[in-house]
Tab-separated table of C-alpha atoms in Angstrom:
chain	number	residue	atom	x	y	z
M	69	UNK	CA	148.977	126.325	125.864
M	70	UNK	CA	149.119	122.793	127.266
M	71	UNK	CA	145.900	123.402	129.193
M	72	UNK	CA	144.148	124.616	126.018
M	73	UNK	CA	145.297	121.525	124.128
M	74	UNK	CA	144.066	119.300	126.959
M	75	UNK	CA	140.668	121.008	126.978
M	76	UNK	CA	140.414	120.689	123.196
M	77	UNK	CA	141.231	116.983	123.367
M	78	UNK	CA	138.648	116.460	126.108
M	79	UNK	CA	136.015	118.303	124.105
M	80	UNK	CA	136.783	116.162	121.064
M	81	UNK	CA	136.592	112.978	123.137
M	82	UNK	CA	133.207	113.986	124.545
M	83	UNK	CA	131.936	114.788	121.046
M	84	UNK	CA	133.050	111.387	119.777
M	85	UNK	CA	131.383	109.649	122.709
M	86	UNK	CA	128.138	111.539	122.104
M	87	UNK	CA	128.222	110.684	118.400
M	88	UNK	CA	128.885	107.022	119.150
M	89	UNK	CA	126.023	106.928	121.664
M	90	UNK	CA	123.690	108.478	119.080
M	91	UNK	CA	124.657	105.921	116.442
M	92	UNK	CA	124.174	103.049	118.874
M	93	UNK	CA	120.791	104.419	119.878
M	94	UNK	CA	119.755	104.653	116.225
M	95	UNK	CA	120.888	101.070	115.603
M	96	UNK	CA	118.999	99.829	118.636
M	97	UNK	CA	115.789	101.512	117.428
M	98	UNK	CA	115.286	98.929	114.653
M	99	UNK	CA	116.081	95.284	113.995
M	100	UNK	CA	115.518	93.134	110.896
M	101	UNK	CA	115.249	89.493	111.968
M	102	UNK	CA	115.328	87.256	108.901
M	103	UNK	CA	115.224	84.042	110.937
M	104	UNK	CA	111.925	85.043	112.558
M	105	UNK	CA	110.813	86.979	109.502
M	106	UNK	CA	109.999	90.249	111.241
M	107	UNK	CA	111.125	93.861	111.468
M	108	UNK	CA	110.929	95.506	114.883
M	109	UNK	CA	111.093	99.216	115.626
M	110	UNK	CA	111.208	101.020	118.964
M	111	UNK	CA	109.946	104.531	119.586
M	112	UNK	CA	110.303	106.863	122.571
M	113	UNK	CA	107.949	109.689	123.505
M	114	UNK	CA	107.102	112.121	126.278
M	115	UNK	CA	103.989	114.097	127.208
M	116	UNK	CA	103.840	117.876	127.057
M	117	UNK	CA	105.517	119.466	130.062
M	118	UNK	CA	102.670	121.956	130.562
M	119	UNK	CA	100.069	119.194	130.791
M	120	UNK	CA	99.281	118.704	134.489
M	121	UNK	CA	96.916	115.736	134.205
M	122	UNK	CA	99.044	112.607	134.593
M	123	UNK	CA	96.707	110.403	132.571
M	124	UNK	CA	96.683	112.816	129.651
M	125	UNK	CA	100.468	113.125	129.762
M	126	UNK	CA	100.804	109.339	129.634
M	127	UNK	CA	98.489	109.234	126.608
M	128	UNK	CA	100.518	111.975	124.937
M	129	UNK	CA	103.738	110.108	125.658
M	130	UNK	CA	102.350	106.881	124.226
M	131	UNK	CA	101.116	108.623	121.086
M	132	UNK	CA	104.481	110.338	120.603
M	133	UNK	CA	106.307	107.029	121.112
M	134	UNK	CA	104.058	105.313	118.570
M	135	UNK	CA	104.752	108.001	115.977
M	136	UNK	CA	108.493	107.699	116.631
M	137	UNK	CA	108.287	103.906	116.245
M	138	UNK	CA	106.376	104.325	112.987
M	139	UNK	CA	109.090	106.603	111.605
M	140	UNK	CA	111.784	104.133	112.650
M	141	UNK	CA	109.838	101.239	111.149
M	142	UNK	CA	109.453	103.093	107.849
M	143	UNK	CA	113.212	103.683	107.713
M	144	UNK	CA	113.924	100.031	108.501
M	145	UNK	CA	111.540	98.830	105.788
M	146	UNK	CA	113.197	101.122	103.229
M	147	UNK	CA	116.535	99.460	103.945
M	148	UNK	CA	115.315	95.884	103.355
M	149	UNK	CA	116.859	94.387	100.221
M	150	UNK	CA	114.262	93.023	97.814
M	151	UNK	CA	116.846	91.709	95.356
M	152	UNK	CA	120.634	91.675	95.332
M	153	UNK	CA	120.462	94.919	93.341
M	154	UNK	CA	117.542	96.848	94.856
M	155	UNK	CA	116.001	97.795	98.187
M	156	UNK	CA	112.483	98.697	99.274
M	157	UNK	CA	113.544	102.344	99.034
M	158	UNK	CA	114.225	101.822	95.320
M	159	UNK	CA	110.805	100.231	94.795
M	160	UNK	CA	109.053	103.019	96.694
M	161	UNK	CA	110.690	105.590	94.426
M	162	UNK	CA	109.786	103.636	91.292
M	163	UNK	CA	106.269	102.499	92.173
M	164	UNK	CA	103.782	104.751	93.976
M	165	UNK	CA	101.681	101.750	94.952
M	166	UNK	CA	104.574	100.286	96.963
M	167	UNK	CA	105.031	103.496	98.978
M	168	UNK	CA	101.280	103.833	99.517
M	169	UNK	CA	100.920	100.254	100.743
M	170	UNK	CA	103.922	100.488	103.080
M	171	UNK	CA	102.679	103.743	104.621
M	172	UNK	CA	99.162	102.382	105.114
M	173	UNK	CA	100.434	99.151	106.658
M	174	UNK	CA	102.764	100.916	109.079
M	175	UNK	CA	99.981	103.226	110.270
M	176	UNK	CA	97.846	100.172	111.031
M	177	UNK	CA	100.563	98.214	112.829
M	178	UNK	CA	99.606	97.195	116.339
M	179	UNK	CA	102.164	97.531	119.100
M	180	UNK	CA	103.723	94.385	120.516
M	181	UNK	CA	105.054	96.077	123.648
M	182	UNK	CA	104.693	99.358	125.504
M	183	UNK	CA	106.100	100.516	128.836
M	184	UNK	CA	106.372	103.714	130.849
M	185	UNK	CA	109.397	104.938	132.782
M	186	UNK	CA	109.598	106.841	136.035
M	187	UNK	CA	110.264	110.117	134.227
M	188	UNK	CA	106.947	109.775	132.371
M	189	UNK	CA	108.389	108.824	129.007
M	190	UNK	CA	106.984	105.884	127.069
M	191	UNK	CA	108.597	103.226	124.908
M	192	UNK	CA	106.563	101.505	122.185
M	193	UNK	CA	107.653	98.539	120.041
M	194	UNK	CA	106.050	97.853	116.662
M	195	UNK	CA	106.600	94.682	114.653
M	196	UNK	CA	105.959	94.075	110.951
M	197	UNK	CA	106.211	90.692	109.207
M	198	UNK	CA	108.528	90.491	106.219
M	199	UNK	CA	106.330	87.840	104.599
M	200	UNK	CA	102.679	86.955	105.066
M	201	UNK	CA	99.348	87.383	103.350
M	202	UNK	CA	98.382	90.259	105.648
M	203	UNK	CA	100.210	93.513	106.508
M	204	UNK	CA	103.629	92.298	105.352
M	205	UNK	CA	106.517	93.979	103.565
M	206	UNK	CA	106.204	91.366	100.811
M	207	UNK	CA	102.611	92.382	100.103
M	208	UNK	CA	103.831	95.819	99.097
M	209	UNK	CA	107.108	94.731	97.501
M	210	UNK	CA	105.661	92.198	95.057
M	211	UNK	CA	102.494	94.075	94.114
M	212	UNK	CA	104.050	95.638	90.976
M	213	UNK	CA	105.003	92.155	89.740
M	214	UNK	CA	101.625	90.504	90.307
M	215	UNK	CA	100.598	90.736	86.642
M	216	UNK	CA	103.914	89.573	85.201
M	217	UNK	CA	103.623	86.389	83.101
M	218	UNK	CA	104.855	83.324	84.937
M	219	UNK	CA	107.942	81.681	83.452
M	220	UNK	CA	108.642	77.938	83.366
M	221	UNK	CA	111.745	76.574	85.022
M	222	UNK	CA	114.529	76.073	82.452
M	223	UNK	CA	115.284	72.633	81.094
M	224	UNK	CA	118.452	70.882	82.369
M	225	UNK	CA	121.361	70.826	79.953
M	226	UNK	CA	122.115	67.176	80.787
M	227	UNK	CA	119.082	64.999	81.469
M	228	UNK	CA	121.166	61.899	82.268
M	229	UNK	CA	122.518	63.124	85.604
M	230	UNK	CA	121.608	60.731	88.416
M	231	UNK	CA	119.747	62.436	91.256
M	232	UNK	CA	118.052	59.433	92.841
M	233	UNK	CA	118.514	58.422	96.470
M	234	UNK	CA	117.360	55.455	98.479
M	235	UNK	CA	113.955	57.138	98.706
M	236	UNK	CA	112.342	57.194	95.260
M	237	UNK	CA	109.081	58.507	93.870
M	238	UNK	CA	107.594	57.963	90.427
M	239	UNK	CA	105.497	60.615	88.695
M	240	UNK	CA	104.327	60.068	85.129
M	241	UNK	CA	106.776	57.192	84.727
M	242	UNK	CA	109.757	59.346	85.763
M	243	UNK	CA	111.733	58.258	88.822
M	244	UNK	CA	112.668	61.014	91.280
M	245	UNK	CA	114.660	61.146	94.460
M	246	UNK	CA	111.794	61.780	96.835
M	247	UNK	CA	113.391	65.055	97.856
M	248	UNK	CA	111.442	67.192	100.293
M	249	UNK	CA	113.328	70.411	99.583
M	250	UNK	CA	116.546	72.073	98.515
M	251	UNK	CA	119.397	73.234	100.721
M	252	UNK	CA	122.064	75.390	99.082
M	253	UNK	CA	125.169	75.595	101.243
M	254	UNK	CA	126.677	79.088	100.953
M	255	UNK	CA	128.532	78.969	104.259
M	256	UNK	CA	131.561	81.229	104.449
M	257	UNK	CA	130.668	83.099	101.264
M	258	UNK	CA	129.125	86.200	102.802
M	259	UNK	CA	125.611	85.532	101.528
M	260	UNK	CA	123.188	88.364	102.361
M	261	UNK	CA	119.465	87.938	103.019
M	262	UNK	CA	117.132	89.313	100.348
M	263	UNK	CA	113.409	88.956	99.727
M	264	UNK	CA	113.730	87.838	96.114
M	265	UNK	CA	116.926	85.806	95.640
M	266	UNK	CA	117.900	84.098	92.402
M	267	UNK	CA	119.718	80.787	92.098
M	268	UNK	CA	121.996	80.822	89.055
M	269	UNK	CA	124.220	78.289	87.376
M	270	UNK	CA	127.851	79.103	86.666
M	271	UNK	CA	126.934	80.114	83.097
M	272	UNK	CA	124.770	82.907	84.494
M	273	UNK	CA	121.427	81.240	83.752
M	274	UNK	CA	118.665	81.790	86.310
M	275	UNK	CA	117.205	78.490	87.484
M	276	UNK	CA	115.055	79.783	90.377
M	277	UNK	CA	113.457	83.212	90.773
M	278	UNK	CA	110.145	84.814	91.681
M	279	UNK	CA	109.050	84.797	88.027
M	280	UNK	CA	108.945	80.988	88.177
M	281	UNK	CA	106.632	80.975	91.173
M	282	UNK	CA	103.084	81.674	92.266
M	283	UNK	CA	103.398	85.248	93.544
M	284	UNK	CA	100.912	84.608	96.362
M	285	UNK	CA	103.116	81.800	97.674
M	286	UNK	CA	106.114	84.122	97.570
M	287	UNK	CA	104.210	86.793	99.509
M	288	UNK	CA	102.882	84.334	102.075
M	289	UNK	CA	106.040	82.351	102.824
M	290	UNK	CA	108.997	83.895	101.016
M	291	UNK	CA	111.216	82.177	98.491
M	292	UNK	CA	113.747	80.755	100.946
M	293	UNK	CA	114.693	80.548	104.590
M	294	UNK	CA	118.153	81.420	105.887
M	295	UNK	CA	119.869	79.013	108.241
M	296	UNK	CA	123.310	78.389	109.708
M	297	UNK	CA	123.255	74.624	109.241
M	298	UNK	CA	121.713	72.152	106.839
M	299	UNK	CA	120.407	70.210	109.837
M	300	UNK	CA	119.047	72.918	112.127
M	301	UNK	CA	115.364	73.473	112.904
M	302	UNK	CA	114.950	76.160	110.238
M	303	UNK	CA	116.292	73.829	107.540
M	304	UNK	CA	114.158	70.876	108.653
M	305	UNK	CA	111.018	72.969	108.864
M	306	UNK	CA	111.457	74.425	105.383
M	307	UNK	CA	113.267	71.736	103.400
M	308	UNK	CA	111.999	68.655	105.222
M	309	UNK	CA	113.848	65.520	106.278
M	310	UNK	CA	115.208	64.498	102.876
M	311	UNK	CA	116.487	67.647	101.142
M	312	UNK	CA	118.738	67.769	98.106
M	313	UNK	CA	121.893	69.432	99.434
M	314	UNK	CA	124.013	71.410	96.981
M	315	UNK	CA	127.230	73.330	97.666
M	316	UNK	CA	127.283	76.760	96.038
M	317	UNK	CA	130.365	77.791	94.082
M	318	UNK	CA	129.999	81.446	95.037
M	319	UNK	CA	127.439	84.186	95.593
M	320	UNK	CA	126.914	87.194	93.345
M	321	UNK	CA	125.032	90.469	93.115
M	322	UNK	CA	125.796	93.937	94.426
M	323	UNK	CA	125.125	92.744	97.971
M	324	UNK	CA	125.894	89.055	97.290
M	325	UNK	CA	122.335	87.837	97.554
M	326	UNK	CA	122.279	85.195	94.811
M	327	UNK	CA	123.772	81.693	95.174
M	328	UNK	CA	125.649	80.387	92.118
M	329	UNK	CA	125.911	76.622	91.603
M	330	UNK	CA	127.729	74.552	88.995
M	331	UNK	CA	125.929	73.652	85.761
M	332	UNK	CA	125.899	69.981	86.817
M	333	UNK	CA	124.380	70.807	90.215
M	334	UNK	CA	121.846	73.116	88.576
M	335	UNK	CA	120.820	70.194	86.374
M	336	UNK	CA	120.444	67.996	89.471
M	337	UNK	CA	118.130	70.585	91.017
M	338	UNK	CA	116.014	70.965	87.880
M	339	UNK	CA	115.747	67.209	87.239
M	340	UNK	CA	114.810	66.422	90.842
M	341	UNK	CA	112.256	69.217	90.850
M	342	UNK	CA	110.451	67.774	87.833
M	343	UNK	CA	109.085	65.024	90.068
M	344	UNK	CA	109.459	66.367	93.588
M	345	UNK	CA	108.207	69.950	92.991
M	346	UNK	CA	110.134	71.503	95.896
M	347	UNK	CA	110.944	74.668	93.962
M	348	UNK	CA	107.284	75.382	93.170
M	349	UNK	CA	106.528	75.043	96.881
M	350	UNK	CA	109.439	77.335	97.863
M	351	UNK	CA	110.913	74.567	100.036
M	352	UNK	CA	114.347	76.172	99.738
M	353	UNK	CA	116.962	76.944	102.390
M	354	UNK	CA	120.203	78.892	102.051
M	355	UNK	CA	122.905	78.110	104.602
M	356	UNK	CA	124.964	81.169	105.445
């Protein structure tokens, strides 16, 4: 009886190890890199065992690996969050054009790496940009919204808030702070990366969203970059050397993709943007 129990425990342990290995392998097959703005997918393939010609078997293995990478890339794209409430999978189900564009783009993706192993199998890596004017996820994701009417940014509730710094600009007689961008500090709040985030004030009013922006700019560059410091290279590249830095109160949404700022800070952002135009240019960074 003891021997049977031991064998059963060993069998269970082996099964758990095999399941864990499978999960890890699946996770390793794809990677969404928001900092670099790309999705990578790896595929493995082998030639037909009955094929004797080595060159043909290598070609078969490479083709099989490419098809596997394409499947993995399609799955990874489906999991990308477009908003804090929806993913690419949701858009593909709702809009045929999104699914069609994603499928066509993935089939035309060029490999960024390929290598063969001693056993004749091949590994292929495909890479797809999240944003960009050509072959990007954003091209497909925002296509259904291209004909939506553009909305103006809301007016601040308090126009007397001081947002000037020691670097001032004057546009149309209005003095601004000379801000080069906006950094919203959401550190420690569990902010998640999404393609179309919304900045809200604490009253629930949207002050920054894709409907306020040129959709082609959103597709080309995204609405915001994600950084781990207000002073790192990502922040400087996107928000410049003199950003307006605001501390978020919290983040909201099903997956916590939207920063929420106080009404006073929202007014600061809107007033500064009237002269410095950093929102229109998507010069926005979220610190995680």
